[in-house]
């Protein structure tokens, strides 16, 4: 659910009154699954974060029709800090290419949520508390894969676009279009088409470009 999210409700603490303040934000993920946001420092939620970094994100499972309270959702709690590395920017822009038009503005910056806990609701009566360990991948041995991710994405765009489109259609139940792989991590890869996202899980964890390419080819050749 977290990997497939394109947007989330962001709750911060109003710096003047202390009241919860809810807003809407685009979201992507770091390789380990930590949420990434691109925020304007002129926005009230960013000013709130500067005063108190504690924040929460509400993410809904993608669904069409039916009772929204019967669908899955997860509330994430943690602290939003300015991104320290380059992976946050590149992965966010891969997931939201339209954001490239304003990401370079002086008042915008990338933020990463340092997760502390979460609360999952899978529908009526299905409730589970979660920790950061439950949500995040251990990527300590995947440095080579993380470094190679941009080249892998470029290779997929150049030579595997048709197969990626077929894979996206297969994973989405038939939605056709120019699906793109937007991120690759040790456990799988993320695909996007406009407002829809899908997750492709690898059979086994991968740690470098060669292993990731083999895992991807299995999915692409099967599509």
XYZ file of N, CA and C in Angstrom, residues 1-218:
654
model
N 0.817 -1.196 0.000
C 0.000 0.000 0.000
C 0.860 1.258 0.000
N 1.907 1.258 0.810
C 2.802 2.411 0.884
C 3.549 2.602 -0.425
N 4.046 1.524 -1.014
C 4.787 1.628 -2.276
C 3.883 2.095 -3.410
N 2.626 1.746 -3.366
C 1.705 2.076 -4.455
C 1.062 3.445 -4.290
N 1.282 4.094 -3.176
C 0.621 5.377 -2.928
C 1.194 6.467 -3.829
N 0.324 7.299 -4.367
C 0.755 8.474 -5.113
C 0.511 9.753 -4.343
N -0.411 9.673 -3.391
C -0.742 10.842 -2.578
C -1.113 10.376 -1.180
N -1.128 11.333 -0.257
C -1.471 11.012 1.126
C -2.009 12.254 1.807
N -2.834 12.050 2.818
C -3.230 13.143 3.693
C -2.105 13.360 4.697
N -1.623 14.576 4.763
C -0.516 14.929 5.647
C -1.063 15.718 6.831
N -0.776 15.265 8.038
C -1.198 15.975 9.246
C 0.036 16.481 9.984
N 0.051 17.778 10.247
C 1.119 18.397 11.033
C 0.484 19.131 12.205
N 1.318 19.674 13.085
C 0.829 20.402 14.250
C 0.961 21.894 13.988
N -0.170 22.583 14.002
C -0.155 24.014 13.723
C 0.811 24.723 14.678
N 1.732 25.474 14.108
C 2.797 26.082 14.926
C 2.280 27.193 15.824
N 1.088 27.692 15.560
C 0.542 28.765 16.396
C -0.457 28.265 17.425
N -1.280 27.289 17.040
C -2.340 26.838 17.950
C -2.112 25.440 18.507
N -1.272 24.654 17.836
C -1.071 23.276 18.262
C -2.112 22.307 17.752
N -3.111 22.803 17.046
C -4.139 21.929 16.507
C -3.584 21.080 15.363
N -4.132 19.884 15.157
C -3.774 19.116 13.963
C -4.197 19.882 12.709
N -3.318 19.895 11.721
C -3.603 20.562 10.459
C -3.433 19.551 9.338
N -4.496 19.289 8.588
C -4.474 18.275 7.541
C -4.379 18.937 6.171
N -3.560 18.347 5.308
C -3.402 18.839 3.941
C -3.168 17.632 3.037
N -3.013 17.897 1.749
C -2.802 16.837 0.778
C -1.413 16.967 0.186
N -0.713 15.843 0.021
C 0.644 15.880 -0.512
C 0.886 14.685 -1.422
N 1.705 14.907 -2.444
C 2.185 13.791 -3.249
C 3.235 13.038 -2.447
N 3.311 11.730 -2.662
C 4.248 10.921 -1.889
C 4.919 9.895 -2.787
N 6.174 9.613 -2.500
C 6.932 8.531 -3.125
C 7.661 7.812 -1.999
N 8.563 6.908 -2.335
C 9.281 6.174 -1.287
C 10.760 6.094 -1.587
N 11.555 6.047 -0.520
C 12.970 5.730 -0.610
C 13.104 4.226 -0.906
N 14.308 3.743 -1.245
C 14.463 2.304 -1.484
C 14.001 1.426 -0.325
N 14.136 1.915 0.902
C 13.715 1.103 2.047
C 12.224 1.232 2.340
N 11.533 2.109 1.632
C 10.100 2.295 1.841
C 9.726 3.539 2.611
N 10.689 4.307 3.107
C 10.374 5.528 3.845
C 9.698 6.541 2.921
N 8.620 7.183 3.370
C 7.909 8.140 2.521
C 8.758 9.371 2.199
N 8.630 9.837 0.970
C 9.316 11.042 0.489
C 8.269 12.047 0.030
N 8.423 13.296 0.427
C 7.511 14.366 0.025
C 8.316 15.531 -0.540
N 7.724 16.245 -1.470
C 8.278 17.484 -1.993
C 7.377 18.611 -1.516
N 7.922 19.494 -0.665
C 7.103 20.505 -0.010
C 7.668 21.899 -0.231
N 6.768 22.862 -0.340
C 7.168 24.257 -0.427
C 7.323 24.832 0.975
N 8.404 25.535 1.189
C 8.621 26.148 2.497
C 7.659 27.302 2.765
N 6.918 27.722 1.740
C 5.899 28.744 1.925
C 4.590 28.159 2.433
N 4.429 26.836 2.333
C 3.186 26.180 2.736
C 3.099 26.093 4.257
N 1.874 26.153 4.756
C 1.674 26.103 6.199
C 2.194 24.801 6.784
N 1.968 23.658 6.090
C 2.426 22.397 6.677
C 3.952 22.359 6.814
N 4.667 22.991 5.886
C 6.133 22.996 5.976
C 6.599 23.914 7.105
N 5.911 25.021 7.299
C 6.228 25.897 8.430
C 5.959 25.182 9.754
N 4.892 24.383 9.767
C 4.613 23.601 10.975
C 5.734 22.610 11.254
N 6.208 21.952 10.199
C 7.272 20.955 10.348
C 8.555 21.597 10.850
N 8.835 22.811 10.402
C 10.041 23.507 10.852
C 10.003 23.758 12.358
N 8.804 23.966 12.888
C 8.658 24.191 14.324
C 8.585 22.892 15.106
N 7.977 21.856 14.505
C 7.822 20.550 15.166
C 7.728 19.504 14.062
N 8.762 18.665 13.890
C 8.783 17.731 12.762
C 7.835 16.557 12.874
N 7.143 16.420 14.005
C 6.203 15.308 14.140
C 5.062 15.463 13.142
N 4.767 14.362 12.465
C 3.732 14.407 11.423
C 3.134 13.015 11.243
N 2.034 12.979 10.513
C 1.372 11.713 10.211
C 0.918 11.738 8.762
N 0.927 10.566 8.132
C 0.426 10.401 6.774
C -0.661 9.338 6.777
N -1.772 9.629 6.129
C -2.837 8.646 5.946
C -2.848 8.224 4.486
N -2.667 6.926 4.264
C -2.621 6.374 2.910
C -3.748 5.367 2.771
N -4.487 5.482 1.671
C -5.597 4.576 1.393
C -5.198 3.541 0.349
N -5.752 2.351 0.472
C -5.591 1.360 -0.578
C -6.395 1.802 -1.788
N -5.837 1.569 -2.966
C -6.550 1.942 -4.185
C -7.811 1.100 -4.300
N -8.911 1.738 -4.621
C -10.155 1.005 -4.763
C -11.142 1.776 -5.611
N -12.093 1.070 -6.150
C -13.107 1.711 -6.980
C -14.490 1.337 -6.449
N -15.222 2.354 -5.977
C -16.571 2.127 -5.522
C -16.617 1.399 -4.190
N -17.827 1.133 -3.739
C -18.015 0.430 -2.488
C -17.851 1.343 -1.288
N -17.958 0.761 -0.123
C -17.840 1.492 1.131
C -16.375 1.831 1.371
N -15.981 3.102 1.419
C -14.574 3.445 1.625
C -14.030 2.978 2.968
N -14.906 2.821 3.970
C -14.439 2.372 5.278
C -14.171 0.878 5.318
N -14.591 0.163 4.280
C -14.306 -1.271 4.213
C -12.973 -1.546 3.522
N -12.351 -0.511 2.962
C -11.069 -0.673 2.269
C -9.915 -0.484 3.247
N -8.734 -0.899 2.828
C -7.565 -0.785 3.687
C -6.999 0.630 3.712
N -6.393 0.979 4.842
C -5.667 2.241 4.955
C -4.653 2.111 6.081
N -3.661 2.962 6.038
C -2.627 2.918 7.064
C -2.252 4.342 7.453
N -2.150 4.588 8.751
C -1.699 5.876 9.277
C -0.258 5.722 9.738
N 0.615 6.532 9.181
C 2.034 6.486 9.509
C 2.380 7.658 10.411
N 3.182 7.410 11.421
C 3.597 8.473 12.335
C 5.117 8.505 12.399
N 5.653 9.702 12.380
C 7.098 9.851 12.459
C 7.482 11.312 12.421
N 8.707 11.582 12.014
C 9.214 12.951 11.928
C 9.697 13.231 10.514
N 9.285 14.352 9.971
C 9.685 14.748 8.624
C 10.945 15.600 8.700
N 11.983 15.130 8.012
C 13.264 15.831 7.996
C 13.679 16.099 6.551
N 14.440 17.163 6.305
C 14.960 17.380 4.953
C 15.757 16.169 4.490
N 15.577 15.787 3.235
C 16.272 14.615 2.693
C 17.777 14.849 2.714
N 18.501 13.822 3.149
C 19.947 13.956 3.281
C 20.697 13.475 2.043
N 20.092 12.618 1.213
C 20.773 12.061 0.046
C 20.031 12.362 -1.235
N 20.607 11.904 -2.348
C 20.027 12.184 -3.647
C 18.942 11.225 -4.078
N 18.788 10.094 -3.370
C 17.790 9.114 -3.806
C 16.375 9.636 -3.642
N 16.141 10.466 -2.638
C 14.787 10.976 -2.411
C 14.311 11.783 -3.610
N 15.153 12.678 -4.103
C 14.758 13.527 -5.231
C 14.534 12.708 -6.494
N 15.462 11.838 -6.807
C 15.336 11.110 -8.070
C 14.172 10.138 -8.050
N 13.897 9.505 -6.910
C 12.790 8.564 -6.849
C 11.451 9.294 -6.843
N 11.392 10.456 -6.194
C 10.153 11.219 -6.204
C 9.839 11.688 -7.620
N 10.829 12.207 -8.315
C 10.595 12.735 -9.657
C 10.323 11.619 -10.659
N 10.864 10.430 -10.418
C 10.524 9.294 -11.272
C 9.058 8.911 -11.098
N 8.564 9.006 -9.874
C 7.166 8.676 -9.590
C 6.221 9.800 -10.000
N 6.701 11.052 -9.961
C 5.866 12.218 -10.273
C 6.631 13.130 -11.230
N 6.763 12.737 -12.482
C 7.569 13.532 -13.417
C 7.067 14.957 -13.610
N 5.775 15.202 -13.431
C 5.257 16.559 -13.598
C 5.805 17.513 -12.540
N 6.287 16.969 -11.413
C 6.832 17.811 -10.354
C 8.178 18.428 -10.727
N 8.791 17.931 -11.799
C 10.079 18.490 -12.225
C 9.955 19.964 -12.601
N 8.751 20.398 -12.952
C 8.546 21.785 -13.334
C 8.700 22.771 -12.196
N 8.579 22.305 -10.955
C 8.717 23.222 -9.826
C 9.681 22.716 -8.746
N 10.199 21.509 -8.894
C 11.084 20.949 -7.867
C 12.339 21.788 -7.662
N 12.769 22.481 -8.704
C 13.978 23.287 -8.597
C 13.764 24.681 -8.047
N 12.523 25.065 -7.770
C 12.268 26.384 -7.204
C 12.939 26.490 -5.828
N 13.376 27.697 -5.500
C 14.162 27.898 -4.284
C 13.404 27.528 -3.020
N 12.077 27.663 -3.036
C 11.316 27.416 -1.809
C 10.908 25.961 -1.640
N 11.198 25.091 -2.626
C 10.809 23.694 -2.525
C 11.977 22.837 -2.038
N 11.639 21.801 -1.295
C 12.650 20.864 -0.821
C 12.047 19.488 -0.597
N 12.885 18.473 -0.631
C 12.451 17.097 -0.411
C 12.592 16.748 1.068
N 11.582 16.052 1.565
C 11.546 15.640 2.965
C 11.301 14.134 3.037
N 11.921 13.499 4.012
C 11.755 12.067 4.245
C 11.144 11.872 5.625
N 10.133 11.006 5.711
C 9.551 10.690 7.010
C 10.348 9.586 7.682
N 10.865 9.884 8.860
C 11.547 8.887 9.681
C 10.473 8.194 10.521
N 10.075 7.028 10.048
C 8.927 6.339 10.628
C 9.206 5.858 12.047
N 8.188 5.972 12.879
C 8.275 5.476 14.250
C 7.245 4.392 14.523
N 6.051 4.564 13.976
C 5.008 3.558 14.164
C 3.918 3.781 13.128
N 2.994 2.832 13.066
C 1.897 2.938 12.111
C 0.686 2.193 12.650
N -0.448 2.477 12.042
C -1.713 1.859 12.453
C -2.433 1.439 11.180
N -2.571 0.139 10.992
C -3.185 -0.395 9.777
C -4.609 -0.837 10.054
N -5.514 -0.443 9.165
C -6.909 -0.889 9.215
C -7.216 -1.535 7.875
N -7.539 -2.816 7.898
C -7.817 -3.535 6.668
C -9.290 -3.681 6.371
N -10.105 -2.924 7.060
C -11.556 -3.047 6.950
C -12.133 -3.206 8.340
N -13.407 -3.464 8.431
C -14.060 -3.567 9.732
C -13.474 -4.730 10.543
N -12.963 -4.400 11.729
C -12.443 -5.423 12.630
C -11.034 -5.901 12.325
N -10.398 -5.371 11.303
C -9.034 -5.780 10.943
C -8.092 -4.620 11.234
N -7.536 -4.621 12.429
C -6.708 -3.514 12.895
C -5.393 -4.075 13.436
N -4.278 -3.447 13.027
C -2.964 -3.929 13.474
C -2.038 -2.749 13.744
N -1.427 -2.703 14.936
C -0.366 -1.723 15.154
C 0.920 -2.228 14.489
N 1.710 -1.317 13.944
C 2.934 -1.682 13.241
C 4.095 -0.816 13.722
N 5.293 -1.353 13.599
C 6.498 -0.596 13.924
C 7.254 -0.284 12.637
N 8.284 0.527 12.755
C 9.115 0.838 11.588
C 9.750 -0.426 11.025
N 10.095 -1.368 11.878
C 10.696 -2.628 11.421
C 9.720 -3.402 10.545
N 8.438 -3.321 10.864
C 7.421 -4.005 10.055
C 7.300 -3.397 8.663
N 7.605 -2.108 8.538
C 7.317 -1.375 7.310
C 8.515 -1.186 6.391
N 9.709 -1.127 6.939
C 10.876 -0.751 6.154
C 11.741 -1.954 5.801
N 12.351 -1.887 4.606
C 13.298 -2.911 4.176
C 14.686 -2.610 4.716
N 15.437 -3.644 4.991
C 16.852 -3.485 5.323
C 17.624 -3.413 4.005
N 18.139 -2.245 3.672
C 18.861 -2.060 2.401
C 20.357 -1.874 2.636
N 20.827 -2.296 3.797
C 22.235 -2.087 4.125
C 23.175 -2.794 3.151
N 22.731 -3.895 2.535
C 23.584 -4.606 1.595
C 23.239 -4.360 0.146
N 22.422 -3.339 -0.110
C 21.938 -3.100 -1.476
C 22.476 -1.807 -2.077
N 23.636 -1.370 -1.622
C 24.200 -0.125 -2.133
C 24.432 -0.149 -3.635
N 24.893 -1.300 -4.154
C 25.162 -1.404 -5.584
C 23.872 -1.277 -6.386
N 22.797 -1.866 -5.893
C 21.508 -1.775 -6.586
C 20.989 -0.341 -6.574
N 21.072 0.312 -5.429
C 20.575 1.679 -5.312
C 21.342 2.614 -6.246
N 22.651 2.407 -6.337
C 23.465 3.240 -7.232
C 23.133 2.981 -8.696
N 22.769 1.744 -9.014
C 22.504 1.374 -10.412
C 21.070 1.646 -10.833
N 20.210 2.030 -9.911
C 18.789 2.197 -10.231
C 18.538 3.132 -11.415
N 19.159 4.319 -11.496
C 18.876 5.192 -12.657
C 19.212 4.534 -13.989
N 20.325 3.798 -14.052
C 20.694 3.130 -15.305
C 19.712 2.020 -15.645
N 19.233 1.298 -14.638
C 18.250 0.246 -14.881
C 16.948 0.826 -15.423
N 16.499 1.931 -14.844
C 15.266 2.558 -15.312
C 15.428 3.062 -16.745
N 16.588 3.635 -17.042
C 16.829 4.122 -18.404
C 16.839 2.972 -19.398
N 17.448 1.840 -19.017
C 17.487 0.672 -19.911
C 16.091 0.123 -20.160
N 15.256 0.131 -19.147
C 13.877 -0.324 -19.315
C 13.109 0.606 -20.255
N 13.321 1.909 -20.111
C 12.640 2.869 -20.992
C 13.084 2.698 -22.443
N 14.378 2.415 -22.638
C 14.914 2.321 -23.995
C 14.494 1.039 -24.701
N 14.638 -0.091 -23.995
C 14.498 -1.347 -24.701
C 13.376 -2.267 -24.281
N 12.664 -1.901 -23.207
C 11.646 -2.817 -22.690
C 10.290 -2.150 -22.518
N 10.072 -1.021 -23.192
C 8.843 -0.251 -22.961
C 7.586 -1.065 -23.250
N 7.592 -1.831 -24.327
C 6.400 -2.608 -24.676
C 6.122 -3.687 -23.641
N 7.176 -4.353 -23.179
C 6.986 -5.394 -22.172
C 6.540 -4.793 -20.843
N 7.085 -3.620 -20.499
C 6.655 -2.950 -19.271
C 5.179 -2.585 -19.363
N 4.743 -2.114 -20.538
C 3.329 -1.774 -20.728
C 2.445 -3.005 -20.563
N 2.886 -4.126 -21.101
C 2.095 -5.356 -20.950
C 2.067 -5.822 -19.494
N 3.206 -5.671 -18.803
C 3.241 -6.060 -17.398
C 2.308 -5.184 -16.573
N 2.336 -3.878 -16.824
C 1.432 -2.982 -16.100
C -0.022 -3.326 -16.345
N -0.361 -3.632 -17.596
C -1.734 -4.014 -17.910
C -2.116 -5.293 -17.179
N -1.197 -6.221 -17.127
C -1.462 -7.494 -16.438
C -1.677 -7.280 -14.946
N -0.838 -6.466 -14.319
C -0.935 -6.248 -12.878
C -2.161 -5.422 -12.505
N -2.631 -4.581 -13.448
C -3.746 -3.685 -13.152
C -5.087 -4.244 -13.585
N -5.093 -5.450 -14.087
C -6.357 -6.018 -14.539
C -6.780 -5.570 -15.911
N -5.812 -5.099 -16.720
C -6.130 -4.786 -18.108
C -6.032 -3.336 -18.512
N -5.599 -2.455 -17.616
C -5.515 -1.045 -17.999
C -4.328 -0.830 -18.944
N -4.616 -0.361 -20.137
C -3.607 -0.190 -21.172
C -3.000 1.209 -21.099
N -1.746 1.315 -21.545
C -1.101 2.613 -21.605
C 0.403 2.495 -21.433
N 1.096 3.617 -21.464
C 2.565 3.626 -21.353
C 3.038 3.494 -19.903
N 2.844 2.331 -19.338
C 3.324 2.080 -17.982
C 4.827 2.288 -17.911
N 5.294 2.804 -16.768
C 6.728 2.996 -16.540
C 7.131 2.333 -15.227
N 8.341 1.796 -15.182
C 8.924 1.378 -13.910
C 9.534 2.619 -13.282
N 9.082 2.979 -12.102
C 9.523 4.225 -11.466
C 10.530 4.005 -10.347
N 10.670 2.786 -9.882
C 11.618 2.525 -8.802
C 11.896 1.038 -8.673
N 13.122 0.726 -8.277
C 13.534 -0.654 -8.067
C 14.217 -0.734 -6.708
N 13.829 -1.708 -5.913
C 14.417 -1.903 -4.595
C 14.679 -3.391 -4.398
N 15.301 -3.800 -3.310
C 15.635 -5.219 -3.145
C 14.446 -6.166 -3.199
N 13.247 -5.695 -2.879
C 12.091 -6.583 -2.803
C 11.208 -6.559 -4.038
N 11.399 -5.585 -4.934
C 10.526 -5.516 -6.101
C 10.681 -4.209 -6.839
N 9.706 -3.904 -7.682
C 9.740 -2.654 -8.439
C 8.343 -2.053 -8.474
N 8.302 -0.750 -8.737
C 7.053 -0.002 -8.769
C 6.781 0.452 -10.191
N 5.515 0.348 -10.619
C 5.090 0.789 -11.936
C 4.020 1.859 -11.791
N 3.998 2.784 -12.763
C 3.022 3.863 -12.710
C 2.462 4.142 -14.092
N 1.188 4.523 -14.113
C 0.509 4.987 -15.316
C -0.445 6.088 -14.890
N -0.084 7.328 -15.177
C -0.892 8.491 -14.810
C -1.199 8.431 -13.306
N -2.452 8.129 -12.933
C -2.851 8.145 -11.533
C -2.913 6.750 -10.916
N -2.438 5.750 -11.622
C -2.508 4.381 -11.108
C -1.100 3.827 -10.911
N -0.943 3.064 -9.824
C 0.347 2.480 -9.504
C 0.177 1.019 -9.144
N 1.187 0.245 -9.480
C 1.176 -1.174 -9.163
C 2.542 -1.586 -8.633
N 2.538 -2.680 -7.884
C 3.758 -3.207 -7.276
C 4.045 -4.576 -7.854
N 5.288 -4.810 -8.197
C 5.748 -6.092 -8.728
C 6.779 -6.651 -7.760
N 6.446 -7.705 -7.042
C 7.331 -8.273 -6.021
C 8.246 -9.329 -6.623
N 9.524 -9.277 -6.258
C 10.470 -10.282 -6.710
C 10.317 -11.559 -5.871
N 10.643 -12.688 -6.481
C 10.548 -13.966 -5.770
C 11.552 -14.037 -4.632
N 12.721 -13.411 -4.832
C 13.770 -13.385 -3.811
C 14.375 -11.989 -3.770
N 14.915 -11.561 -2.619
C 15.554 -10.241 -2.547
C 16.754 -10.161 -3.487
N 16.979 -8.977 -4.041
C 18.120 -8.737 -4.926
C 18.992 -7.658 -4.299
N 20.264 -7.643 -4.667
C 21.178 -6.683 -4.048
C 22.017 -5.899 -5.040
N 21.987 -6.282 -6.325
C 22.759 -5.539 -7.311
C 22.012 -5.514 -8.640
N 22.595 -4.809 -9.613
C 21.918 -4.617 -10.893
C 21.692 -5.928 -11.628
N 22.670 -6.835 -11.582
C 22.529 -8.112 -12.282
C 21.384 -8.935 -11.744
N 21.285 -9.035 -10.426
C 20.190 -9.792 -9.819
C 18.841 -9.128 -10.107
N 18.818 -7.794 -10.045
C 17.571 -7.082 -10.311
C 17.128 -7.284 -11.756
N 18.085 -7.255 -12.686
C 17.736 -7.427 -14.094
C 17.165 -8.818 -14.352
N 17.754 -9.819 -13.730
C 17.230 -11.187 -13.885
C 15.812 -11.290 -13.333
N 15.583 -10.691 -12.165
C 14.249 -10.732 -11.563
C 13.237 -9.985 -12.424
N 13.651 -8.854 -12.968
C 12.764 -8.088 -13.836
C 12.438 -8.840 -15.113
N 13.450 -9.488 -15.701
C 13.227 -10.203 -16.957
C 12.226 -11.349 -16.775
N 12.235 -11.988 -15.616
C 11.273 -13.065 -15.367
C 9.845 -12.520 -15.458
